[in-house]
Amino acid sequence: MNNLRPVGIIGTGKYVPEKILTNSDLEKMVDTNDEWIVSRTGIKERHIAAPDQATSDLAYEAAIRALESAGMTGSDLDLIIVATITPDSSFPSTACILQDKLGAKGAAAFDLSAACSGFVYGLATATSFIQSGMYNNALVIGADCLSRITDYTDRNTCVLFGDGAGAVVVGEVPQGRGFKAFDLGAEGAGGSLLQIEGGGSRLPASAETVENKKHYIYMNGREVFKFAVRVMGTATIEVLRKAGMDRTDVDLFVPHQANVRIIQSAMQRLELPEEKVVVNVDKYANTSAASIPLALVEAAEEGRMKAGDTVLMVGFGGGLTWGASVLVW
Ligand SMILES: CC(C)(COP(=O)(O)OP(=O)(O)OC[C@H]1O[C@@H](n2cnc3c(N)ncnc32)[C@H](O)[C@@H]1OP(=O)(O)O)[C@@H](O)C(=O)NCCC(=O)NCCS
C-alpha cells in the first residue's frame, strides 16, 4: 500500500440520540442489576433513538459534522458508504437517502453489511476506490439503531446495545500519513451465533415470525465472546505485520466497544497501557457499526491523537466478521 496515493481521514463527526437508558432503567424492565451489567460488560448507559428517528437521521447528523470539520459540503463528495445492519428499510439504501439529504448530487452511494466490523470494511473500501483514482472524497459512516432490533424482554441481549452514528471523510493526505494496512476477514460458518433470522428472503416477515421473535437479535454470548477475544488479538497482530510495524508503534488503540472485558483481553495480549486505549462502552454500549467511529471521533475531539500518531482500529461482529486498520493520523 505504501507506493499508492496516500489516503486518510480528513474530517470527523459523531452523533448520539438524546435519550439515555441507564442500567437502573433496565432493572425496571428485566431481571437484571447494575452490578451484573457493569462487572460483566463495563456498560453503564446507552443512548436510544427517538421514535421518529431512523438510522439515516443519526447518520445525517454525524455526516454534517464530519463534512464541516473537513471544510466540505455534500457536493464535494463522490462516494458515500453507510455501514449498517439497521437500514431505514431494505431499499433504497440508507446511503442513497443520505446522498439526497446531503446534496451529494451524482455521488455513488451504497450500504455495506458487515455488522460491527462494517466501519473498518467501509474504510478499506473507500481507501481502495480513492487509491485507484476512481474517486477523490468519500464519506464513510457507521450508523445503527440497534434498539429497533433488540428484544427488551431478553436480559441476555437488551443490556448490551445502544444507538449512534460516527462519520469520517476519507481523502488524499500528505505523504507518510494515512492508512498503512487493512486486515479484513470472515468466518461465515459462525453466522448463526449472532443473527436476525426473520425478515429476509429465507424467512420473510409474517405473523408467525413476529410472534416467534424472529426479527430480534439472537446471540450466543459465550461463543461470540471467545471469537471476539481470539480475533481481536490475531487481526491486530496481522494488520501490524502488514504495515511493517509492531505493537510498540501503536499510539492509540481504538477497539470495537462491545464489552470492556474483551477490550482488556486485547490490551493484555498486546501489552498496551490504559492511556493508549479508547474505551467509551460505559456511555454508549455496543452501537455495532457506529462503535469504532464513535470511539475514534470522541478521541479526536478530546485531542488524544496528534499528526503522525499511529492509530489502530479493530472490530469484530456478526457474519462472523472482523476488520482492522493501521492509520497514521
Ligand atoms: C453476553 C455476556 C456479557 C455474558 O457474560 P458471561 O460472563 O459470558 O455470562 P454467562 O453467559 O456466563 O451468563 C451468566 C449468567 O448470567 C445470566 N444473565 C445474562 N444476562 C443477564 C443480565 N442482563 N442480568 C443478570 N443476569 C444475566 C445468564 O442467564 C446466566 O445465568 P445462568 O448461569 O443461571 O444461566 C458475554 O458473554 C459477552 O459479552 N459476549 C459477547 C457479546 C458481544 O460482544 N456481542 C456483540 C458482538 S459484536
mmCIF file of C-alpha atoms and ligand atoms in Angstrom:
data_model
loop_
_atom_site.group_PDB
_atom_site.id
_atom_site.type_symbol
_atom_site.label_atom_id
_atom_site.label_comp_id
_atom_site.label_asym_id
_atom_site.label_seq_id
_atom_site.Cartn_x
_atom_site.Cartn_y
_atom_site.Cartn_z
ATOM 1 C CA MET A 1 0.000 0.000 0.000
ATOM 2 C CA ASN A 2 2.961 2.282 0.627
ATOM 3 C CA ASN A 3 3.582 3.203 -3.025
ATOM 4 C CA LEU A 4 -0.003 4.235 -3.670
ATOM 5 C CA ARG A 5 -1.650 7.652 -3.343
ATOM 6 C CA PRO A 6 -1.779 8.347 0.438
ATOM 7 C CA VAL A 7 -5.348 8.224 1.729
ATOM 8 C CA GLY A 8 -6.534 9.032 5.226
ATOM 9 C CA ILE A 9 -9.190 10.713 7.344
ATOM 10 C CA ILE A 10 -9.736 14.429 6.667
ATOM 11 C CA GLY A 11 -12.932 15.098 8.635
ATOM 12 C CA THR A 12 -14.777 13.558 11.592
ATOM 13 C CA GLY A 13 -18.229 13.805 13.175
ATOM 14 C CA LYS A 14 -20.437 11.884 15.576
ATOM 15 C CA TYR A 15 -23.977 11.863 16.869
ATOM 16 C CA VAL A 16 -25.885 10.023 19.573
ATOM 17 C CA PRO A 17 -29.586 10.495 20.257
ATOM 18 C CA GLU A 18 -30.600 12.461 23.352
ATOM 19 C CA LYS A 19 -32.450 9.810 25.312
ATOM 20 C CA ILE A 20 -30.320 7.828 27.774
ATOM 21 C CA LEU A 21 -31.302 4.394 29.038
ATOM 22 C CA THR A 22 -29.408 3.607 32.242
ATOM 23 C CA ASN A 23 -28.768 0.286 33.935
ATOM 24 C CA SER A 24 -31.239 1.258 36.632
ATOM 25 C CA ASP A 25 -33.892 1.896 33.935
ATOM 26 C CA LEU A 26 -33.230 -1.645 32.672
ATOM 27 C CA GLU A 27 -33.630 -3.030 36.211
ATOM 28 C CA LYS A 28 -37.277 -1.995 35.923
ATOM 29 C CA MET A 29 -37.699 -3.762 32.579
ATOM 30 C CA VAL A 30 -35.974 -7.151 33.043
ATOM 31 C CA ASP A 31 -34.480 -9.254 35.839
ATOM 32 C CA THR A 32 -31.022 -7.644 35.905
ATOM 33 C CA ASN A 33 -28.985 -5.245 38.005
ATOM 34 C CA ASP A 34 -26.348 -2.558 37.617
ATOM 35 C CA GLU A 35 -23.691 -4.636 39.368
ATOM 36 C CA TRP A 36 -24.131 -7.577 36.936
ATOM 37 C CA ILE A 37 -24.100 -5.355 33.853
ATOM 38 C CA VAL A 38 -21.068 -3.294 34.916
ATOM 39 C CA SER A 39 -18.990 -6.253 36.097
ATOM 40 C CA ARG A 40 -19.754 -8.429 33.029
ATOM 41 C CA THR A 41 -19.683 -5.726 30.337
ATOM 42 C CA GLY A 42 -18.488 -2.339 31.638
ATOM 43 C CA ILE A 43 -21.676 -0.711 30.328
ATOM 44 C CA LYS A 44 -23.434 1.931 32.462
ATOM 45 C CA GLU A 45 -25.796 3.569 29.988
ATOM 46 C CA ARG A 46 -26.707 3.737 26.310
ATOM 47 C CA HIS A 47 -28.435 6.230 24.007
ATOM 48 C CA ILE A 48 -31.723 5.337 22.348
ATOM 49 C CA ALA A 49 -33.174 6.898 19.178
ATOM 50 C CA ALA A 50 -36.440 8.843 19.456
ATOM 51 C CA PRO A 51 -39.482 7.183 17.859
ATOM 52 C CA ASP A 52 -39.253 9.465 14.814
ATOM 53 C CA GLN A 53 -35.504 8.893 14.300
ATOM 54 C CA ALA A 54 -34.237 6.247 11.884
ATOM 55 C CA THR A 55 -30.655 5.252 11.115
ATOM 56 C CA SER A 56 -30.365 7.807 8.282
ATOM 57 C CA ASP A 57 -31.297 10.588 10.715
ATOM 58 C CA LEU A 58 -28.475 9.614 13.081
ATOM 59 C CA ALA A 59 -26.103 9.191 10.129
ATOM 60 C CA TYR A 60 -27.074 12.612 8.744
ATOM 61 C CA GLU A 61 -26.204 14.385 11.999
ATOM 62 C CA ALA A 62 -22.784 12.701 12.123
ATOM 63 C CA ALA A 63 -22.235 13.361 8.389
ATOM 64 C CA ILE A 64 -22.838 17.123 8.505
ATOM 65 C CA ARG A 65 -20.391 17.424 11.398
ATOM 66 C CA ALA A 66 -17.757 15.393 9.502
ATOM 67 C CA LEU A 67 -18.228 17.497 6.356
ATOM 68 C CA GLU A 68 -17.951 20.687 8.379
ATOM 69 C CA SER A 69 -14.736 19.514 10.019
ATOM 70 C CA ALA A 70 -13.324 18.693 6.557
ATOM 71 C CA GLY A 71 -14.373 22.136 5.288
ATOM 72 C CA MET A 72 -16.597 20.496 2.686
ATOM 73 C CA THR A 73 -20.224 20.276 1.625
ATOM 74 C CA GLY A 74 -22.142 17.350 0.176
ATOM 75 C CA SER A 75 -21.329 18.462 -3.365
ATOM 76 C CA ASP A 76 -17.625 17.712 -2.733
ATOM 77 C CA LEU A 77 -18.365 14.011 -2.210
ATOM 78 C CA ASP A 78 -18.182 11.422 -4.935
ATOM 79 C CA LEU A 79 -18.792 8.322 -2.786
ATOM 80 C CA ILE A 80 -20.974 7.591 0.259
ATOM 81 C CA ILE A 81 -20.744 4.298 2.146
ATOM 82 C CA VAL A 82 -23.018 3.590 5.098
ATOM 83 C CA ALA A 83 -22.077 0.573 7.197
ATOM 84 C CA THR A 84 -25.214 -0.589 8.975
ATOM 85 C CA ILE A 85 -27.322 -3.609 9.865
ATOM 86 C CA THR A 86 -30.336 -1.439 10.640
ATOM 87 C CA PRO A 87 -31.015 0.426 7.381
ATOM 88 C CA ASP A 88 -34.148 2.633 7.268
ATOM 89 C CA SER A 89 -35.658 -0.116 5.055
ATOM 90 C CA SER A 90 -34.391 -2.944 2.819
ATOM 91 C CA PHE A 91 -34.140 -0.495 -0.037
ATOM 92 C CA PRO A 92 -33.443 2.197 -1.061
ATOM 93 C CA SER A 93 -30.162 2.095 0.801
ATOM 94 C CA THR A 94 -29.584 4.395 3.745
ATOM 95 C CA ALA A 95 -26.620 5.780 1.776
ATOM 96 C CA CYS A 96 -28.979 6.871 -1.034
ATOM 97 C CA ILE A 97 -31.267 8.608 1.474
ATOM 98 C CA LEU A 98 -28.232 10.492 2.771
ATOM 99 C CA GLN A 99 -26.939 11.287 -0.695
ATOM 100 C CA ASP A 100 -30.171 13.175 -1.321
ATOM 101 C CA LYS A 101 -30.283 14.879 2.102
ATOM 102 C CA LEU A 102 -26.645 16.000 1.856
ATOM 103 C CA GLY A 103 -26.997 17.311 -1.695
ATOM 104 C CA ALA A 104 -24.215 14.993 -2.856
ATOM 105 C CA LYS A 105 -25.554 15.099 -6.395
ATOM 106 C CA GLY A 106 -24.218 12.307 -8.574
ATOM 107 C CA ALA A 107 -22.157 10.657 -5.812
ATOM 108 C CA ALA A 108 -22.138 6.862 -5.774
ATOM 109 C CA ALA A 109 -23.907 5.555 -2.664
ATOM 110 C CA PHE A 110 -24.357 2.145 -1.128
ATOM 111 C CA ASP A 111 -24.809 0.366 2.204
ATOM 112 C CA LEU A 112 -22.295 -2.143 3.486
ATOM 113 C CA SER A 113 -23.281 -5.121 5.621
ATOM 114 C CA ALA A 114 -20.523 -6.392 7.899
ATOM 115 C CA ALA A 115 -22.204 -5.749 11.274
ATOM 116 C CA CYS A 116 -19.837 -4.341 13.917
ATOM 117 C CA SER A 117 -16.858 -4.666 11.536
ATOM 118 C CA GLY A 118 -18.706 -2.589 8.927
ATOM 119 C CA PHE A 119 -16.956 0.716 9.565
ATOM 120 C CA VAL A 120 -13.475 -0.752 9.040
ATOM 121 C CA TYR A 121 -14.729 -2.615 5.948
ATOM 122 C CA GLY A 122 -16.084 0.751 4.749
ATOM 123 C CA LEU A 123 -12.756 2.496 5.347
ATOM 124 C CA ALA A 124 -10.928 -0.194 3.369
ATOM 125 C CA THR A 125 -13.433 0.066 0.515
ATOM 126 C CA ALA A 126 -13.257 3.871 0.326
ATOM 127 C CA THR A 127 -9.463 3.839 0.564
ATOM 128 C CA SER A 128 -9.217 1.370 -2.340
ATOM 129 C CA PHE A 129 -11.538 3.462 -4.520
ATOM 130 C CA ILE A 130 -9.547 6.624 -3.819
ATOM 131 C CA GLN A 131 -6.142 4.988 -4.217
ATOM 132 C CA SER A 132 -7.228 3.652 -7.598
ATOM 133 C CA GLY A 133 -8.078 7.185 -8.706
ATOM 134 C CA MET A 134 -11.730 6.336 -9.280
ATOM 135 C CA TYR A 135 -12.979 8.737 -6.579
ATOM 136 C CA ASN A 136 -11.484 11.583 -4.532
ATOM 137 C CA ASN A 137 -13.615 12.258 -1.461
ATOM 138 C CA ALA A 138 -15.658 9.598 0.296
ATOM 139 C CA LEU A 139 -17.960 9.797 3.277
ATOM 140 C CA VAL A 140 -17.815 6.639 5.380
ATOM 141 C CA ILE A 141 -20.406 6.298 8.106
ATOM 142 C CA GLY A 142 -21.053 3.657 10.715
ATOM 143 C CA ALA A 143 -24.628 4.045 11.957
ATOM 144 C CA ASP A 144 -27.041 1.756 13.728
ATOM 145 C CA CYS A 145 -30.306 1.826 15.647
ATOM 146 C CA LEU A 146 -29.893 -1.460 17.473
ATOM 147 C CA SER A 147 -32.777 -0.521 19.788
ATOM 148 C CA ARG A 148 -35.088 -1.293 16.844
ATOM 149 C CA ILE A 149 -33.948 -4.922 16.671
ATOM 150 C CA THR A 150 -33.459 -5.562 20.394
ATOM 151 C CA ASP A 151 -35.877 -7.625 22.456
ATOM 152 C CA TYR A 152 -36.349 -5.597 25.654
ATOM 153 C CA THR A 153 -37.727 -8.656 27.428
ATOM 154 C CA ASP A 154 -34.474 -10.626 26.882
ATOM 155 C CA ARG A 155 -31.934 -9.768 29.595
ATOM 156 C CA ASN A 156 -29.203 -11.678 27.744
ATOM 157 C CA THR A 157 -29.104 -9.087 24.969
ATOM 158 C CA CYS A 158 -31.053 -5.940 25.867
ATOM 159 C CA VAL A 159 -28.439 -4.627 28.289
ATOM 160 C CA LEU A 160 -25.721 -4.719 25.635
ATOM 161 C CA PHE A 161 -26.865 -2.428 22.830
ATOM 162 C CA GLY A 162 -27.340 1.263 22.014
ATOM 163 C CA ASP A 163 -27.855 3.649 19.081
ATOM 164 C CA GLY A 164 -25.474 6.118 17.430
ATOM 165 C CA ALA A 165 -23.523 7.207 14.369
ATOM 166 C CA GLY A 166 -19.950 8.175 13.528
ATOM 167 C CA ALA A 167 -18.755 9.595 10.215
ATOM 168 C CA VAL A 168 -15.455 10.378 8.551
ATOM 169 C CA VAL A 169 -14.455 11.988 5.281
ATOM 170 C CA VAL A 170 -11.782 9.916 3.562
ATOM 171 C CA GLY A 171 -9.499 11.599 1.039
ATOM 172 C CA GLU A 172 -5.915 12.258 -0.042
ATOM 173 C CA VAL A 173 -3.486 13.207 2.738
ATOM 174 C CA PRO A 174 0.190 14.299 2.772
ATOM 175 C CA GLN A 175 2.848 11.668 2.030
ATOM 176 C CA GLY A 176 3.680 9.484 5.030
ATOM 177 C CA ARG A 177 0.227 9.833 6.585
ATOM 178 C CA GLY A 178 -2.973 7.853 6.061
ATOM 179 C CA PHE A 179 -3.884 4.161 6.009
ATOM 180 C CA LYS A 180 -0.918 1.783 6.026
ATOM 181 C CA ALA A 181 -2.714 -1.577 6.087
ATOM 182 C CA PHE A 182 -6.046 -3.325 6.470
ATOM 183 C CA ASP A 183 -6.887 -6.823 7.608
ATOM 184 C CA LEU A 184 -10.462 -7.872 6.824
ATOM 185 C CA GLY A 185 -11.848 -11.355 7.278
ATOM 186 C CA ALA A 186 -14.859 -13.534 7.898
ATOM 187 C CA GLU A 187 -15.857 -16.902 9.315
ATOM 188 C CA GLY A 188 -19.250 -17.482 7.723
ATOM 189 C CA ALA A 189 -19.549 -20.854 9.453
ATOM 190 C CA GLY A 190 -20.217 -18.966 12.703
ATOM 191 C CA GLY A 191 -23.035 -16.881 11.252
ATOM 192 C CA SER A 192 -25.778 -18.429 13.353
ATOM 193 C CA LEU A 193 -24.040 -17.378 16.609
ATOM 194 C CA LEU A 194 -25.172 -13.796 16.089
ATOM 195 C CA GLN A 195 -28.077 -13.117 13.769
ATOM 196 C CA ILE A 196 -31.562 -11.974 12.911
ATOM 197 C CA GLU A 197 -33.344 -14.862 11.261
ATOM 198 C CA GLY A 198 -36.512 -13.236 10.022
ATOM 199 C CA GLY A 199 -37.413 -10.548 7.523
ATOM 200 C CA GLY A 200 -35.184 -11.612 4.628
ATOM 201 C CA SER A 201 -35.817 -13.888 1.648
ATOM 202 C CA ARG A 202 -35.223 -17.067 3.695
ATOM 203 C CA LEU A 203 -37.823 -16.307 6.327
ATOM 204 C CA PRO A 204 -39.979 -13.398 5.170
ATOM 205 C CA ALA A 205 -41.891 -11.387 7.748
ATOM 206 C CA SER A 206 -45.187 -12.981 8.775
ATOM 207 C CA ALA A 207 -47.453 -13.001 11.812
ATOM 208 C CA GLU A 208 -45.621 -16.180 12.850
ATOM 209 C CA THR A 209 -42.122 -14.677 12.595
ATOM 210 C CA VAL A 210 -43.258 -11.724 14.676
ATOM 211 C CA GLU A 211 -44.837 -13.993 17.273
ATOM 212 C CA ASN A 212 -41.674 -16.119 17.446
ATOM 213 C CA LYS A 213 -39.455 -13.019 17.833
ATOM 214 C CA LYS A 214 -37.505 -13.744 14.661
ATOM 215 C CA HIS A 215 -36.929 -10.053 13.993
ATOM 216 C CA TYR A 216 -34.783 -9.516 17.066
ATOM 217 C CA ILE A 217 -31.053 -10.090 17.576
ATOM 218 C CA TYR A 218 -30.239 -13.639 18.631
ATOM 219 C CA MET A 219 -26.798 -14.096 20.187
ATOM 220 C CA ASN A 220 -24.818 -16.948 21.690
ATOM 221 C CA GLY A 221 -22.908 -14.665 24.058
ATOM 222 C CA ARG A 222 -20.295 -17.111 25.280
ATOM 223 C CA GLU A 223 -19.273 -18.288 21.799
ATOM 224 C CA VAL A 224 -19.199 -14.744 20.432
ATOM 225 C CA PHE A 225 -17.051 -13.733 23.402
ATOM 226 C CA LYS A 226 -14.487 -16.446 22.586
ATOM 227 C CA PHE A 227 -14.442 -15.475 18.906
ATOM 228 C CA ALA A 228 -14.030 -11.802 19.817
ATOM 229 C CA VAL A 229 -11.098 -12.348 22.158
ATOM 230 C CA ARG A 230 -9.376 -14.546 19.561
ATOM 231 C CA VAL A 231 -9.751 -12.255 16.534
ATOM 232 C CA MET A 232 -9.035 -9.021 18.389
ATOM 233 C CA GLY A 233 -5.589 -10.482 19.004
ATOM 234 C CA THR A 234 -4.970 -12.151 15.646
ATOM 235 C CA ALA A 235 -6.324 -9.312 13.489
ATOM 236 C CA THR A 236 -4.281 -6.740 15.395
ATOM 237 C CA ILE A 237 -1.074 -8.714 15.041
ATOM 238 C CA GLU A 238 -1.758 -9.385 11.345
ATOM 239 C CA VAL A 239 -2.530 -5.776 10.425
ATOM 240 C CA LEU A 240 0.612 -4.586 12.229
ATOM 241 C CA ARG A 241 2.630 -7.186 10.317
ATOM 242 C CA LYS A 242 1.163 -5.953 7.011
ATOM 243 C CA ALA A 243 2.034 -2.370 7.964
ATOM 244 C CA GLY A 244 5.591 -3.381 8.862
ATOM 245 C CA MET A 245 5.075 -2.283 12.464
ATOM 246 C CA ASP A 246 4.828 -3.854 15.879
ATOM 247 C CA ARG A 247 2.717 -3.235 18.970
ATOM 248 C CA THR A 248 5.171 -0.694 20.360
ATOM 249 C CA ASP A 249 4.438 1.566 17.368
ATOM 250 C CA VAL A 250 0.776 1.925 18.358
ATOM 251 C CA ASP A 251 -0.030 5.336 19.873
ATOM 252 C CA LEU A 252 -3.780 4.842 20.131
ATOM 253 C CA PHE A 253 -5.786 1.611 20.079
ATOM 254 C CA VAL A 254 -9.440 2.062 19.034
ATOM 255 C CA PRO A 255 -11.252 -1.247 19.519
ATOM 256 C CA HIS A 256 -14.894 -2.123 18.886
ATOM 257 C CA GLN A 257 -16.812 -1.238 22.036
ATOM 258 C CA ALA A 258 -18.801 -4.392 22.828
ATOM 259 C CA ASN A 259 -17.568 -5.398 26.246
ATOM 260 C CA VAL A 260 -14.796 -3.941 28.382
ATOM 261 C CA ARG A 261 -13.569 -7.447 29.235
ATOM 262 C CA ILE A 262 -12.951 -8.157 25.538
ATOM 263 C CA ILE A 263 -11.030 -4.877 25.243
ATOM 264 C CA GLN A 264 -8.976 -5.693 28.371
ATOM 265 C CA SER A 265 -8.016 -9.096 26.995
ATOM 266 C CA ALA A 266 -6.671 -7.432 23.834
ATOM 267 C CA MET A 267 -4.811 -4.835 25.931
ATOM 268 C CA GLN A 268 -3.146 -7.588 27.941
ATOM 269 C CA ARG A 269 -2.197 -9.605 24.879
ATOM 270 C CA LEU A 270 -0.702 -6.551 23.202
ATOM 271 C CA GLU A 271 0.711 -5.174 26.458
ATOM 272 C CA LEU A 272 -0.925 -1.811 25.830
ATOM 273 C CA PRO A 273 -1.198 0.659 28.722
ATOM 274 C CA GLU A 274 -4.601 2.172 29.541
ATOM 275 C CA GLU A 275 -3.731 5.630 28.232
ATOM 276 C CA LYS A 276 -3.253 4.210 24.731
ATOM 277 C CA VAL A 277 -6.714 2.591 24.598
ATOM 278 C CA VAL A 278 -10.034 4.282 23.841
ATOM 279 C CA VAL A 279 -12.918 2.995 25.973
ATOM 280 C CA ASN A 280 -16.378 4.572 25.880
ATOM 281 C CA VAL A 281 -18.526 1.443 26.061
ATOM 282 C CA ASP A 282 -19.639 2.644 29.520
ATOM 283 C CA LYS A 283 -21.537 5.573 27.928
ATOM 284 C CA TYR A 284 -22.774 4.155 24.640
ATOM 285 C CA ALA A 285 -22.804 0.334 24.987
ATOM 286 C CA ASN A 286 -22.398 -1.643 21.760
ATOM 287 C CA THR A 287 -23.584 0.500 18.845
ATOM 288 C CA SER A 288 -22.470 -2.002 16.169
ATOM 289 C CA ALA A 289 -21.088 -0.211 13.076
ATOM 290 C CA ALA A 290 -21.132 3.112 14.955
ATOM 291 C CA SER A 291 -18.944 1.848 17.778
ATOM 292 C CA ILE A 292 -15.461 2.310 16.299
ATOM 293 C CA PRO A 293 -16.167 5.697 14.673
ATOM 294 C CA LEU A 294 -17.818 6.959 17.879
ATOM 295 C CA ALA A 295 -14.671 5.981 19.779
ATOM 296 C CA LEU A 296 -12.338 7.410 17.116
ATOM 297 C CA VAL A 297 -14.190 10.708 16.777
ATOM 298 C CA GLU A 298 -14.511 11.138 20.532
ATOM 299 C CA ALA A 299 -10.757 10.534 20.901
ATOM 300 C CA ALA A 300 -10.073 13.117 18.181
ATOM 301 C CA GLU A 301 -12.372 15.637 19.897
ATOM 302 C CA GLU A 302 -10.548 15.061 23.171
ATOM 303 C CA GLY A 303 -7.213 15.748 21.450
ATOM 304 C CA ARG A 304 -5.935 12.240 22.060
ATOM 305 C CA MET A 305 -4.077 11.984 18.751
ATOM 306 C CA LYS A 306 -1.679 14.342 17.047
ATOM 307 C CA ALA A 307 -0.449 14.415 13.459
ATOM 308 C CA GLY A 308 1.805 11.445 12.784
ATOM 309 C CA ASP A 309 0.407 9.220 15.560
ATOM 310 C CA THR A 310 -0.279 5.587 14.705
ATOM 311 C CA VAL A 311 -3.910 4.662 15.310
ATOM 312 C CA LEU A 312 -5.003 1.036 15.258
ATOM 313 C CA MET A 313 -8.719 0.283 14.839
ATOM 314 C CA VAL A 314 -10.057 -3.254 15.227
ATOM 315 C CA GLY A 315 -13.557 -4.674 15.281
ATOM 316 C CA PHE A 316 -15.467 -7.945 15.159
ATOM 317 C CA GLY A 317 -19.077 -8.870 14.760
ATOM 318 C CA GLY A 318 -21.896 -10.711 13.043
ATOM 319 C CA GLY A 319 -21.051 -12.710 9.946
ATOM 320 C CA LEU A 320 -18.876 -13.580 11.696
ATOM 321 C CA THR A 321 -16.522 -10.834 10.546
ATOM 322 C CA TRP A 322 -13.507 -8.849 11.649
ATOM 323 C CA GLY A 323 -11.665 -5.804 10.395
ATOM 324 C CA ALA A 324 -8.512 -3.988 11.478
ATOM 325 C CA SER A 325 -6.632 -0.988 10.124
ATOM 326 C CA VAL A 326 -3.425 0.897 10.801
ATOM 327 C CA LEU A 327 -3.682 4.634 10.202
ATOM 328 C CA VAL A 328 -1.054 7.325 10.568
ATOM 329 C CA TRP A 329 -3.135 10.293 11.754
HETATM 330 C C1 LIG B 1 -23.201 -11.613 26.978
HETATM 331 C C2 LIG B 1 -22.072 -11.631 28.011
HETATM 332 C C3 LIG B 1 -21.902 -10.243 28.615
HETATM 333 C C4 LIG B 1 -22.416 -12.601 29.120
HETATM 334 O O1 LIG B 1 -21.390 -12.622 30.076
HETATM 335 P P1 LIG B 1 -20.880 -14.030 30.671
HETATM 336 O O2 LIG B 1 -19.914 -13.729 31.724
HETATM 337 O O3 LIG B 1 -20.429 -14.832 29.492
HETATM 338 O O4 LIG B 1 -22.198 -14.576 31.290
HETATM 339 P P2 LIG B 1 -22.816 -16.020 31.065
HETATM 340 O O5 LIG B 1 -23.193 -16.203 29.642
HETATM 341 O O6 LIG B 1 -21.840 -16.961 31.662
HETATM 342 O O7 LIG B 1 -24.137 -15.939 31.928
HETATM 343 C C5 LIG B 1 -24.077 -15.970 33.311
HETATM 344 C C6 LIG B 1 -25.460 -15.920 33.898
HETATM 345 O O8 LIG B 1 -25.937 -14.563 33.872
HETATM 346 C C7 LIG B 1 -27.264 -14.527 33.400
HETATM 347 N N1 LIG B 1 -27.518 -13.260 32.744
HETATM 348 C C8 LIG B 1 -27.466 -12.992 31.430
HETATM 349 N N2 LIG B 1 -27.766 -11.700 31.216
HETATM 350 C C9 LIG B 1 -28.018 -11.161 32.434
HETATM 351 C C10 LIG B 1 -28.374 -9.876 32.839
HETATM 352 N N3 LIG B 1 -28.549 -8.854 31.980
HETATM 353 N N4 LIG B 1 -28.540 -9.653 34.157
HETATM 354 C C11 LIG B 1 -28.376 -10.637 35.060
HETATM 355 N N5 LIG B 1 -28.035 -11.883 34.712
HETATM 356 C C12 LIG B 1 -27.849 -12.145 33.403
HETATM 357 C C13 LIG B 1 -27.369 -15.689 32.478
HETATM 358 O O9 LIG B 1 -28.724 -16.084 32.376
HETATM 359 C C14 LIG B 1 -26.526 -16.731 33.185
HETATM 360 O O10 LIG B 1 -27.288 -17.333 34.164
HETATM 361 P P3 LIG B 1 -27.266 -18.950 34.337
HETATM 362 O O11 LIG B 1 -25.830 -19.271 34.622
HETATM 363 O O12 LIG B 1 -28.174 -19.141 35.501
HETATM 364 O O13 LIG B 1 -27.754 -19.473 33.042
HETATM 365 C C15 LIG B 1 -20.729 -12.077 27.360
HETATM 366 O O14 LIG B 1 -20.812 -13.420 27.005
HETATM 367 C C16 LIG B 1 -20.381 -11.276 26.148
HETATM 368 O O15 LIG B 1 -20.070 -10.099 26.227
HETATM 369 N N6 LIG B 1 -20.373 -11.919 24.943
HETATM 370 C C17 LIG B 1 -20.010 -11.255 23.736
HETATM 371 C C18 LIG B 1 -21.133 -10.391 23.303
HETATM 372 C C19 LIG B 1 -20.774 -9.484 22.180
HETATM 373 O O16 LIG B 1 -19.720 -8.909 22.154
HETATM 374 N N7 LIG B 1 -21.697 -9.346 21.245
HETATM 375 C C20 LIG B 1 -21.638 -8.462 20.190
HETATM 376 C C21 LIG B 1 -20.629 -8.859 19.196
HETATM 377 S S1 LIG B 1 -20.443 -7.587 18.028
#
